[in-house]
Amino acid sequence: MKTKREFAPVDEQLAYLRKGVAEIIPEPELKAKLEQSAKTGTPLRAYLGVDPTAPDLHLGHTVVLRKLKHFQDLGHTAVFLIGDFSAMIGDPTGVSETRPPLTREQVDANARTYLEQVYKILDREKTEVRYNSEWLGKMSAEEIVRLCSHYRLARMLEREDFRSRLDRNLPISVHELLYPLLTAYDAVSLHSDVELGATEQKFNLLVHREIQREYGLPGQAILTMPILVGLDGQRKMSKSYGNYIGITEAPREMFGKLMSISDELMWSYYELLTDFTERVILRLKDEVRTGVLHPMEAKMQLAHYIIANFHGEDAGRAARDEFQRVFRERQAPDEAPERRIPRGEPRRLVAVLVETGLAPSRSEAERLIKQGGVEIDGARIADIKQEIDCSQPATHLLRAGKKKFLRLVIE
RNA sequence: GGACGGGUGGGUGAGUGGCUAAAACCAGCAGACUGUAAAUCUGCCGCUCCUUGCGAGCUACGGAGGUUCGAAUCCUCCCCCGUCCA
């Protein structure tokens, strides 16, 4: 009962899809699929599988999501696959050790929060959401054995993750070998035409394609996106490295973090996290190079753009203004988290810092003060025995380190 | 099942009886410099207490016991990982 759809010319589609992509395997095949789709008026099924291993998505995840959205923009079917089953195995990709499998409860909770976040990018109405427990959870031992028979151990061990662990005498659990095979069954079940993933997923995606053919289906085309480098400018953005920007983070946090990336890294963020065209980005680059545009200005524009994407234009502008005021003009932040404490005896600053969460321990708080990282109402405190007068109502602005502010209200 | 090697702080990894809260490096934090950049430099980097001192106490080298004035270091048992043989 599908109505025949109209699609943009294939070359136009390809150009749009190619933007920012690392690799298309094989490109002629994708092109053929697009042509076929245009001819029959049938949208392609493009999918992205994500394991809900953490409660929140970060910008790194959005790189591929954006690409999936591009398929959606072109009228194809975007399938967002939640790997609720596979998450319990854990993807061995890029991992140097077996990780503990997640429990059903953790996975479910994560899956719920994922979806809400995903809709900040994908069109809620047009997205097909699937869970791989739908089919993987129902597989019989027999079916699993059959699935496994379609792949060879030597091929499996070709992959870098396993190879290097083997070489370094690190453990590899057998269930990890199952990961690419079970997720391949996703591709089989979904009848996908295209699968998206980060470059590090290439091995998995290729296995998926192969297994599809083993099951008598046309192999899907593969489209990989570059890895987004994290805030440290070195490693991929990842929660476990702590170098990430979560998409649910407050605009101000996001802004600060984005501004802390290096000028060099900024360009890859432009490339992978905005919809600016290649041409526009090149022009910006050129303006910075020739001194027409200050790099900081370019970075603020980037931060503003990204935040507006997730939180709306007003939030983007507000974050930018706030940043200007606090860090460039060194004024008090517009709003800081507030903490109320009752009136009473004078309190040790050290104790207050710990209580309010500005420092994790007294030792740490003491260190912070000694190193000149603590200010009360703009005045640096050097005395670790400093006390705060709590005898009458007052409000103080505490600053601990570069970024932590807190408004202390004595009631 | 047998033989052998290994498990140290967030990570890598030194340390084989006291000089070790544990080298070095990385990460992290603070300060300086700046554009809250990056790079660089300086310092810090288990916890608690105070008389804030090159101070005191507590906790820490897979787990549990033991030897010793004293153990990450020696012994016993256990757990975990790897290699080779079967």
Short mmCIF file of C-alpha atoms (C1' of nucleotides) in Angstrom, two decimals:
data_model
loop_
_atom_site.label_atom_id
_atom_site.label_comp_id
_atom_site.label_asym_id
_atom_site.label_seq_id
_atom_site.Cartn_x
_atom_site.Cartn_y
_atom_site.Cartn_z
CA MET A 1 0.00 0.00 0.00
CA LYS A 2 2.96 2.31 -0.46
CA THR A 3 2.51 5.38 -2.53
CA LYS A 4 5.17 5.96 -5.07
CA ARG A 5 7.56 8.62 -3.94
CA GLU A 6 9.48 11.26 -5.76
CA PHE A 7 13.15 11.57 -4.99
CA ALA A 8 15.76 14.16 -5.84
CA PRO A 9 18.09 13.28 -8.71
CA VAL A 10 20.51 10.55 -7.73
CA ASP A 11 23.64 12.66 -8.20
CA GLU A 12 22.20 15.34 -6.01
CA GLN A 13 21.36 12.79 -3.34
CA LEU A 14 24.81 11.31 -3.51
CA ALA A 15 26.46 14.66 -3.14
CA TYR A 16 24.37 15.40 -0.09
CA LEU A 17 25.09 12.04 1.46
CA ARG A 18 28.80 12.24 0.73
CA LYS A 19 29.34 15.35 2.80
CA GLY A 20 31.59 14.68 5.78
CA VAL A 21 31.65 10.96 5.11
CA ALA A 22 34.77 8.91 5.69
CA GLU A 23 34.02 6.04 3.37
CA ILE A 24 31.23 4.55 1.30
CA ILE A 25 31.59 0.85 0.66
CA PRO A 26 31.11 0.41 -2.20
CA GLU A 27 30.01 3.73 -3.58
CA PRO A 28 28.80 2.40 -6.96
CA GLU A 29 26.53 0.05 -5.10
CA LEU A 30 24.99 2.84 -3.08
CA LYS A 31 24.48 4.73 -6.27
CA ALA A 32 22.79 1.73 -7.85
CA LYS A 33 20.54 1.38 -4.85
CA LEU A 34 19.60 5.03 -5.07
CA GLU A 35 18.82 4.66 -8.73
CA GLN A 36 16.71 1.61 -8.11
CA SER A 37 14.92 3.45 -5.35
CA ALA A 38 14.21 6.43 -7.54
CA LYS A 39 12.94 4.21 -10.29
CA THR A 40 10.56 2.22 -8.14
CA GLY A 41 9.68 5.03 -5.81
CA THR A 42 10.70 2.93 -2.85
CA PRO A 43 12.69 4.60 -0.11
CA LEU A 44 15.92 2.98 0.98
CA ARG A 45 16.14 1.53 4.44
CA ALA A 46 19.10 3.12 6.18
CA TYR A 47 19.85 2.15 9.71
CA LEU A 48 22.08 3.01 12.56
CA GLY A 49 22.49 0.68 15.48
CA VAL A 50 23.41 2.09 18.86
CA ASP A 51 24.02 0.18 22.04
CA PRO A 52 22.52 1.94 25.02
CA THR A 53 25.58 1.49 27.17
CA ALA A 54 25.41 4.85 28.89
CA PRO A 55 22.46 6.99 29.89
CA ASP A 56 23.37 9.93 27.71
CA LEU A 57 24.41 10.65 24.19
CA HIS A 58 27.26 12.99 23.49
CA LEU A 59 28.27 14.98 20.45
CA GLY A 60 30.31 12.06 19.16
CA HIS A 61 27.15 10.04 18.71
CA THR A 62 25.48 12.83 16.81
CA VAL A 63 27.93 12.73 13.92
CA VAL A 64 26.42 9.53 12.58
CA LEU A 65 22.93 10.49 13.67
CA ARG A 66 23.18 13.56 11.53
CA LYS A 67 24.06 11.43 8.57
CA LEU A 68 21.06 9.23 9.24
CA LYS A 69 19.02 12.37 9.28
CA HIS A 70 20.34 13.21 5.85
CA PHE A 71 18.78 10.01 4.54
CA GLN A 72 15.59 11.05 6.24
CA ASP A 73 15.80 14.49 4.64
CA LEU A 74 16.00 12.83 1.24
CA GLY A 75 12.85 10.86 1.88
CA HIS A 76 14.42 7.54 2.75
CA THR A 77 13.52 5.49 5.76
CA ALA A 78 15.70 6.10 8.77
CA VAL A 79 15.75 3.16 11.12
CA PHE A 80 17.13 3.80 14.54
CA LEU A 81 18.06 0.50 16.06
CA ILE A 82 18.50 0.27 19.78
CA GLY A 83 20.84 -2.55 20.59
CA ASP A 84 19.14 -3.46 23.81
CA PHE A 85 20.16 -7.06 23.37
CA SER A 86 23.65 -6.53 22.00
CA ALA A 87 24.42 -4.00 24.71
CA MET A 88 24.30 -6.86 27.12
CA ILE A 89 27.19 -8.44 25.24
CA GLY A 90 29.19 -5.30 24.76
CA ASP A 91 30.86 -4.25 21.57
CA PRO A 92 34.52 -5.26 21.61
CA THR A 93 35.40 -2.56 19.11
CA GLY A 94 38.34 -0.47 20.20
CA VAL A 95 38.21 -1.97 23.61
CA SER A 96 41.33 -3.39 25.12
CA GLU A 97 39.56 -5.49 27.65
CA THR A 98 36.36 -7.36 28.12
CA ARG A 99 33.82 -5.14 29.70
CA PRO A 100 31.28 -6.33 32.16
CA PRO A 101 27.96 -7.04 30.47
CA LEU A 102 25.18 -4.63 31.33
CA THR A 103 22.11 -5.79 33.09
CA ARG A 104 18.68 -5.73 31.52
CA GLU A 105 17.64 -2.91 33.85
CA GLN A 106 20.55 -0.67 32.96
CA VAL A 107 19.97 -1.24 29.28
CA ASP A 108 16.28 -0.45 29.50
CA ALA A 109 16.85 2.71 31.43
CA ASN A 110 19.49 3.85 28.99
CA ALA A 111 17.36 3.02 25.99
CA ARG A 112 14.58 5.23 27.27
CA THR A 113 16.77 8.28 27.68
CA TYR A 114 18.42 7.66 24.31
CA LEU A 115 15.28 8.02 22.33
CA GLU A 116 14.34 11.38 23.74
CA GLN A 117 17.80 12.62 22.88
CA VAL A 118 17.81 11.13 19.43
CA TYR A 119 14.72 13.09 18.52
CA LYS A 120 16.65 16.27 18.93
CA ILE A 121 18.18 15.31 15.62
CA LEU A 122 15.89 12.85 13.89
CA ASP A 123 12.31 13.58 12.97
CA ARG A 124 10.23 11.78 15.54
CA GLU A 125 7.38 11.21 13.12
CA LYS A 126 9.46 9.69 10.39
CA THR A 127 11.83 7.52 12.36
CA GLU A 128 11.40 3.78 12.58
CA VAL A 129 12.60 2.71 15.98
CA ARG A 130 13.48 -0.91 16.57
CA TYR A 131 15.02 -2.92 19.34
CA ASN A 132 17.22 -5.86 18.47
CA SER A 133 15.83 -7.90 21.33
CA GLU A 134 12.78 -8.18 19.06
CA TRP A 135 14.57 -10.87 17.10
CA LEU A 136 17.75 -11.64 19.00
CA GLY A 137 15.85 -12.32 22.18
CA LYS A 138 13.80 -14.92 20.40
CA MET A 139 16.58 -16.78 18.68
CA SER A 140 16.85 -20.43 19.46
CA ALA A 141 20.14 -22.10 20.17
CA GLU A 142 19.79 -23.80 16.84
CA GLU A 143 19.45 -20.50 15.01
CA ILE A 144 22.45 -19.12 16.81
CA VAL A 145 24.53 -22.11 15.87
CA ARG A 146 23.46 -21.69 12.27
CA LEU A 147 24.32 -18.03 12.34
CA CYS A 148 27.75 -18.78 13.72
CA SER A 149 28.40 -21.35 11.05
CA HIS A 150 28.43 -18.57 8.48
CA TYR A 151 31.63 -17.06 9.74
CA ARG A 152 35.20 -18.22 10.29
CA LEU A 153 37.32 -17.80 13.35
CA ALA A 154 40.35 -16.67 11.39
CA ARG A 155 38.31 -13.91 9.81
CA MET A 156 37.04 -12.89 13.20
CA LEU A 157 40.50 -12.71 14.63
CA GLU A 158 41.67 -10.51 11.79
CA ARG A 159 40.24 -7.53 13.49
CA GLU A 160 42.63 -5.23 15.22
CA ASP A 161 40.95 -5.32 18.63
CA PHE A 162 41.22 -9.07 18.95
CA ARG A 163 44.58 -9.30 17.24
CA SER A 164 46.23 -6.87 19.60
CA ARG A 165 44.67 -8.42 22.65
CA LEU A 166 45.86 -11.79 21.53
CA ASP A 167 49.35 -10.46 20.92
CA ARG A 168 49.47 -8.84 24.30
CA ASN A 169 48.15 -11.93 26.07
CA LEU A 170 45.00 -10.18 27.14
CA PRO A 171 41.79 -12.07 27.65
CA ILE A 172 39.12 -12.37 25.00
CA SER A 173 35.82 -13.84 26.06
CA VAL A 174 34.01 -16.08 23.64
CA HIS A 175 30.84 -14.06 23.82
CA GLU A 176 32.70 -11.12 22.36
CA LEU A 177 33.13 -13.06 19.15
CA LEU A 178 29.38 -13.24 18.95
CA TYR A 179 28.92 -9.51 18.86
CA PRO A 180 29.45 -8.90 15.16
CA LEU A 181 27.44 -11.98 14.28
CA LEU A 182 24.42 -11.16 16.36
CA THR A 183 24.37 -7.59 15.17
CA ALA A 184 24.67 -8.94 11.64
CA TYR A 185 21.40 -10.64 12.30
CA ASP A 186 19.96 -7.18 12.88
CA ALA A 187 20.85 -6.27 9.34
CA VAL A 188 19.28 -9.49 8.16
CA SER A 189 16.09 -8.86 10.09
CA LEU A 190 15.83 -5.25 9.05
CA HIS A 191 16.46 -5.90 5.37
CA SER A 192 18.60 -2.84 5.37
CA ASP A 193 19.90 -1.22 2.22
CA VAL A 194 22.44 0.96 3.97
CA GLU A 195 24.03 0.85 7.36
CA LEU A 196 25.76 3.80 8.95
CA GLY A 197 28.44 3.79 11.55
CA ALA A 198 31.63 5.37 12.73
CA THR A 199 34.84 4.35 10.99
CA GLU A 200 35.76 2.15 13.91
CA GLN A 201 32.65 0.12 13.17
CA LYS A 202 33.87 -0.79 9.71
CA PHE A 203 34.71 -4.35 10.64
CA ASN A 204 31.33 -4.98 12.20
CA LEU A 205 29.52 -3.38 9.31
CA LEU A 206 31.37 -5.50 6.80
CA VAL A 207 30.47 -8.65 8.69
CA HIS A 208 26.86 -7.54 8.63
CA ARG A 209 26.99 -7.11 4.88
CA GLU A 210 28.54 -10.52 4.39
CA ILE A 211 26.09 -12.30 6.61
CA GLN A 212 23.17 -10.67 4.85
CA ARG A 213 24.39 -12.28 1.65
CA GLU A 214 24.78 -15.60 3.40
CA TYR A 215 21.11 -15.32 4.20
CA GLY A 216 20.31 -14.66 0.59
CA LEU A 217 19.74 -10.93 0.87
CA PRO A 218 21.42 -8.22 -1.16
CA GLY A 219 24.34 -6.90 0.87
CA GLN A 220 23.82 -3.48 2.33
CA ALA A 221 25.97 -0.54 1.41
CA ILE A 222 28.11 0.83 4.18
CA LEU A 223 28.66 4.42 5.03
CA THR A 224 31.16 5.35 7.70
CA MET A 225 31.66 8.65 9.43
CA PRO A 226 34.89 9.97 10.94
CA ILE A 227 35.40 9.70 14.64
CA LEU A 228 34.84 12.91 16.50
CA VAL A 229 37.91 13.81 18.51
CA GLY A 230 37.17 14.71 22.10
CA LEU A 231 37.95 17.81 24.11
CA ASP A 232 41.49 16.67 24.79
CA GLY A 233 42.20 16.94 21.09
CA GLN A 234 43.70 13.48 21.15
CA ARG A 235 41.34 10.63 21.67
CA LYS A 236 37.90 9.97 20.34
CA MET A 237 35.10 11.59 22.23
CA SER A 238 33.97 9.11 24.80
CA LYS A 239 32.35 9.07 28.13
CA SER A 240 35.02 6.90 29.62
CA TYR A 241 37.75 9.34 28.65
CA GLY A 242 35.78 12.18 30.15
CA ASN A 243 36.47 14.28 27.06
CA TYR A 244 32.90 14.58 25.91
CA ILE A 245 30.04 17.04 25.63
CA GLY A 246 26.72 15.47 26.46
CA ILE A 247 23.81 16.66 24.38
CA THR A 248 21.68 17.18 27.45
CA GLU A 249 24.25 19.35 29.14
CA ALA A 250 23.29 22.88 30.06
CA PRO A 251 24.00 25.44 27.35
CA ARG A 252 26.57 27.18 29.50
CA GLU A 253 28.47 23.96 30.10
CA MET A 254 28.44 23.17 26.44
CA PHE A 255 29.68 26.58 25.56
CA GLY A 256 32.57 26.41 27.96
CA LYS A 257 33.60 23.02 26.77
CA LEU A 258 33.37 23.92 23.13
CA MET A 259 35.50 27.00 23.69
CA SER A 260 38.15 24.89 25.31
CA ILE A 261 38.91 22.90 22.19
CA SER A 262 41.92 23.87 20.16
CA ASP A 263 41.59 26.11 17.13
CA GLU A 264 42.67 23.25 14.96
CA LEU A 265 40.06 20.88 16.28
CA MET A 266 37.36 23.46 15.74
CA TRP A 267 37.37 22.80 12.02
CA SER A 268 36.56 19.17 12.34
CA TYR A 269 33.71 20.14 14.65
CA TYR A 270 32.48 22.52 12.00
CA GLU A 271 32.66 19.72 9.52
CA LEU A 272 30.95 17.04 11.55
CA LEU A 273 28.57 18.88 13.83
CA THR A 274 27.09 21.63 11.70
CA ASP A 275 25.18 21.87 8.49
CA PHE A 276 27.52 24.48 7.07
CA THR A 277 28.50 23.47 3.60
CA GLU A 278 32.04 22.60 2.70
CA ARG A 279 32.31 25.90 0.88
CA VAL A 280 31.25 27.99 3.82
CA ILE A 281 33.66 26.20 6.13
CA LEU A 282 36.51 26.76 3.72
CA ARG A 283 35.68 30.43 3.59
CA LEU A 284 35.66 30.71 7.37
CA LYS A 285 38.99 28.94 7.52
CA ASP A 286 40.38 31.36 5.04
CA GLU A 287 39.10 34.36 6.96
CA VAL A 288 40.77 33.11 10.08
CA ARG A 289 43.99 32.44 8.27
CA THR A 290 44.10 35.91 6.81
CA GLY A 291 43.19 37.52 10.09
CA VAL A 292 39.84 38.84 8.96
CA LEU A 293 38.10 36.68 11.53
CA HIS A 294 39.47 36.10 15.02
CA PRO A 295 39.72 32.36 15.77
CA MET A 296 37.93 32.90 19.03
CA GLU A 297 35.11 34.56 17.16
CA ALA A 298 34.88 31.58 14.83
CA LYS A 299 34.81 29.24 17.77
CA MET A 300 32.10 31.20 19.54
CA GLN A 301 30.03 31.06 16.41
CA LEU A 302 30.49 27.31 16.32
CA ALA A 303 29.51 26.91 19.95
CA HIS A 304 26.53 29.18 19.48
CA TYR A 305 25.39 27.15 16.49
CA ILE A 306 25.70 23.78 18.16
CA ILE A 307 23.91 24.89 21.28
CA ALA A 308 21.12 26.47 19.29
CA ASN A 309 20.74 23.08 17.66
CA PHE A 310 19.99 21.34 20.89
CA HIS A 311 18.54 24.05 23.08
CA GLY A 312 17.17 26.61 20.68
CA GLU A 313 18.42 29.91 19.35
CA ASP A 314 17.74 31.85 22.55
CA ALA A 315 19.78 29.49 24.65
CA GLY A 316 22.60 29.70 22.17
CA ARG A 317 22.69 33.45 22.34
CA ALA A 318 22.35 33.50 26.11
CA ALA A 319 25.23 31.09 26.53
CA ARG A 320 27.35 33.22 24.30
CA ASP A 321 26.58 36.41 26.20
CA GLU A 322 27.22 34.72 29.48
CA PHE A 323 30.54 33.45 28.29
CA GLN A 324 31.58 36.88 27.17
CA ARG A 325 30.68 38.38 30.47
CA VAL A 326 32.21 35.79 32.78
CA PHE A 327 35.39 34.90 31.06
CA ARG A 328 36.29 37.78 28.86
CA GLU A 329 35.16 40.53 31.17
CA ARG A 330 35.63 38.48 34.30
CA GLN A 331 32.30 39.41 35.73
CA ALA A 332 30.12 37.32 37.94
CA PRO A 333 28.07 34.78 36.08
CA ASP A 334 24.48 35.58 35.42
CA GLU A 335 23.27 32.68 37.38
CA ALA A 336 25.20 30.18 39.39
CA PRO A 337 23.87 27.20 41.24
CA GLU A 338 22.58 28.38 44.56
CA ARG A 339 23.15 26.84 47.92
CA ARG A 340 21.45 27.93 51.10
CA ILE A 341 22.88 27.43 54.52
CA PRO A 342 21.38 28.42 57.83
CA ARG A 343 22.70 31.28 59.92
CA GLY A 344 24.94 30.46 62.83
CA GLU A 345 28.54 30.15 63.83
CA PRO A 346 31.28 31.13 61.41
CA ARG A 347 32.07 28.29 59.03
CA ARG A 348 35.38 27.13 57.72
CA LEU A 349 35.72 27.84 54.03
CA VAL A 350 37.26 24.40 53.56
CA ALA A 351 34.21 22.75 55.05
CA VAL A 352 31.84 24.84 52.97
CA LEU A 353 33.67 23.95 49.77
CA VAL A 354 33.26 20.27 50.48
CA GLU A 355 29.66 20.56 51.60
CA THR A 356 28.65 22.44 48.51
CA GLY A 357 30.40 20.02 46.24
CA LEU A 358 32.93 22.53 44.98
CA ALA A 359 35.66 20.23 46.23
CA PRO A 360 35.53 16.47 46.63
CA SER A 361 37.41 16.34 49.94
CA ARG A 362 38.87 18.58 52.56
CA SER A 363 42.37 17.79 51.44
CA GLU A 364 41.44 18.80 47.95
CA ALA A 365 39.72 21.97 49.14
CA GLU A 366 42.79 22.90 51.13
CA ARG A 367 44.96 22.36 48.10
CA LEU A 368 42.70 24.50 45.96
CA ILE A 369 42.99 27.36 48.40
CA LYS A 370 46.73 27.03 48.75
CA GLN A 371 47.06 27.17 45.01
CA GLY A 372 45.04 30.32 44.78
CA GLY A 373 42.07 28.79 43.06
CA VAL A 374 39.37 29.99 45.40
CA GLU A 375 37.62 33.33 45.40
CA ILE A 376 34.89 34.78 47.52
CA ASP A 377 33.07 37.66 45.85
CA GLY A 378 35.92 38.11 43.46
CA ALA A 379 38.64 38.25 46.10
CA ARG A 380 41.19 35.49 46.09
CA ILE A 381 41.51 33.63 49.36
CA ALA A 382 44.98 32.58 50.43
CA ASP A 383 44.32 31.53 54.00
CA ILE A 384 43.23 27.96 54.44
CA LYS A 385 41.80 28.88 57.80
CA GLN A 386 39.52 31.44 56.25
CA GLU A 387 36.11 31.45 57.80
CA ILE A 388 32.82 32.65 56.48
CA ASP A 389 30.75 34.86 58.68
CA CYS A 390 27.36 33.28 58.99
CA SER A 391 25.92 35.50 61.67
CA GLN A 392 23.58 37.40 59.37
CA PRO A 393 21.88 36.96 56.06
CA ALA A 394 24.19 37.50 53.14
CA THR A 395 25.01 36.24 49.70
CA HIS A 396 28.46 35.35 48.54
CA LEU A 397 29.72 34.22 45.20
CA LEU A 398 32.19 31.39 45.55
CA ARG A 399 34.51 30.45 42.79
CA ALA A 400 36.56 27.27 42.90
CA GLY A 401 38.93 26.83 40.03
CA LYS A 402 38.27 28.14 36.58
CA LYS A 403 34.77 27.01 36.00
CA LYS A 404 32.97 26.27 39.22
CA PHE A 405 30.79 28.96 40.66
CA LEU A 406 28.31 28.84 43.47
CA ARG A 407 26.10 31.40 45.06
CA LEU A 408 26.11 30.87 48.78
CA VAL A 409 23.09 32.24 50.53
CA ILE A 410 23.13 32.60 54.29
CA GLU A 411 19.58 32.71 55.49
"C1'" G B 1 44.47 -32.11 34.22
"C1'" G B 2 50.04 -30.64 34.14
"C1'" A B 3 54.18 -26.95 33.69
"C1'" C B 4 55.28 -21.91 33.70
"C1'" G B 5 54.40 -16.47 33.92
"C1'" G B 6 51.41 -12.61 35.98
"C1'" G B 7 47.62 -9.49 39.24
"C1'" U B 8 50.70 -2.36 42.21
"C1'" G B 9 47.37 4.26 42.77
"C1'" G B 10 42.29 6.88 37.21
"C1'" G B 11 45.81 4.45 33.14
"C1'" U B 12 50.75 2.46 31.62
"C1'" G B 13 54.40 0.67 34.80
"C1'" A B 14 58.98 0.60 38.49
"C1'" G B 15 59.68 -1.39 43.06
"C1'" U B 16 61.74 -8.23 45.90
"C1'" G B 17 61.88 -6.85 54.04
"C1'" G B 18 62.61 -0.67 56.66
"C1'" C B 19 65.18 5.28 53.22
"C1'" U B 20 57.79 3.71 49.84
"C1'" A B 21 51.63 7.31 50.25
"C1'" A B 22 54.88 3.86 46.76
"C1'" A B 23 59.87 5.96 40.83
"C1'" A B 24 58.74 7.47 35.89
"C1'" C B 25 55.27 8.65 32.26
"C1'" C B 26 50.07 9.77 30.88
"C1'" A B 27 45.56 11.67 32.47
"C1'" G B 28 43.49 15.22 36.01
"C1'" C B 29 43.60 19.90 39.03
"C1'" A B 30 45.49 24.94 40.26
"C1'" G B 31 48.46 29.20 39.10
"C1'" A B 32 51.23 32.18 35.26
"C1'" C B 33 50.87 33.49 30.07
"C1'" U B 34 46.48 34.06 26.76
"C1'" G B 35 41.58 34.33 23.27
"C1'" U B 36 38.55 30.38 29.97
"C1'" A B 37 41.92 28.50 23.73
"C1'" A B 38 46.08 25.27 22.16
"C1'" A B 39 51.30 25.11 23.22
"C1'" U B 40 54.61 26.40 27.19
"C1'" C B 41 56.20 27.22 32.32
"C1'" U B 42 55.44 26.40 37.78
"C1'" G B 43 53.12 23.72 41.51
"C1'" C B 44 49.67 20.00 43.18
"C1'" C B 45 47.76 15.24 42.59
"C1'" G B 46 44.74 8.86 48.98
"C1'" C B 47 41.78 10.46 53.32
"C1'" U B 48 41.18 12.89 58.10
"C1'" C B 49 42.84 16.17 62.02
"C1'" C B 50 45.30 20.22 63.96
"C1'" U B 51 49.45 24.02 66.71
"C1'" U B 52 49.33 24.20 58.30
"C1'" G B 53 54.53 21.50 59.95
"C1'" C B 54 59.56 19.04 55.01
"C1'" G B 55 53.36 17.71 61.58
"C1'" A B 56 50.13 13.58 63.40
"C1'" G B 57 46.83 9.58 62.51
"C1'" C B 58 44.25 6.33 59.20
"C1'" U B 59 43.71 3.61 54.65
"C1'" A B 60 46.23 1.47 50.17
"C1'" C B 61 49.89 -2.73 46.18
"C1'" G B 62 43.82 -9.40 43.74
"C1'" G B 63 41.46 -11.85 48.69
"C1'" A B 64 42.08 -14.20 53.54
"C1'" G B 65 45.46 -15.72 57.07
"C1'" G B 66 50.70 -16.10 58.88
"C1'" U B 67 56.22 -14.95 59.74
"C1'" U B 68 58.73 -10.35 61.48
"C1'" C B 69 60.27 -4.95 65.80
"C1'" G B 70 58.78 -3.84 60.55
"C1'" A B 71 55.77 -6.64 54.29
"C1'" A B 72 53.61 -4.31 48.05
"C1'" U B 73 58.08 -7.18 48.97
"C1'" C B 74 58.83 -13.73 52.65
"C1'" C B 75 55.25 -18.21 53.75
"C1'" U B 76 50.21 -20.77 53.30
"C1'" C B 77 45.49 -21.18 51.17
"C1'" C B 78 42.01 -19.06 47.79
"C1'" C B 79 40.33 -16.03 43.46
"C1'" C B 80 41.40 -14.03 38.65
"C1'" C B 81 44.32 -13.53 33.87
"C1'" G B 82 47.73 -15.37 30.19
"C1'" U B 83 51.23 -18.95 27.71
"C1'" C B 84 52.64 -23.89 26.55
"C1'" C B 85 51.43 -29.19 26.87
"C1'" A B 86 47.12 -32.64 27.02
#
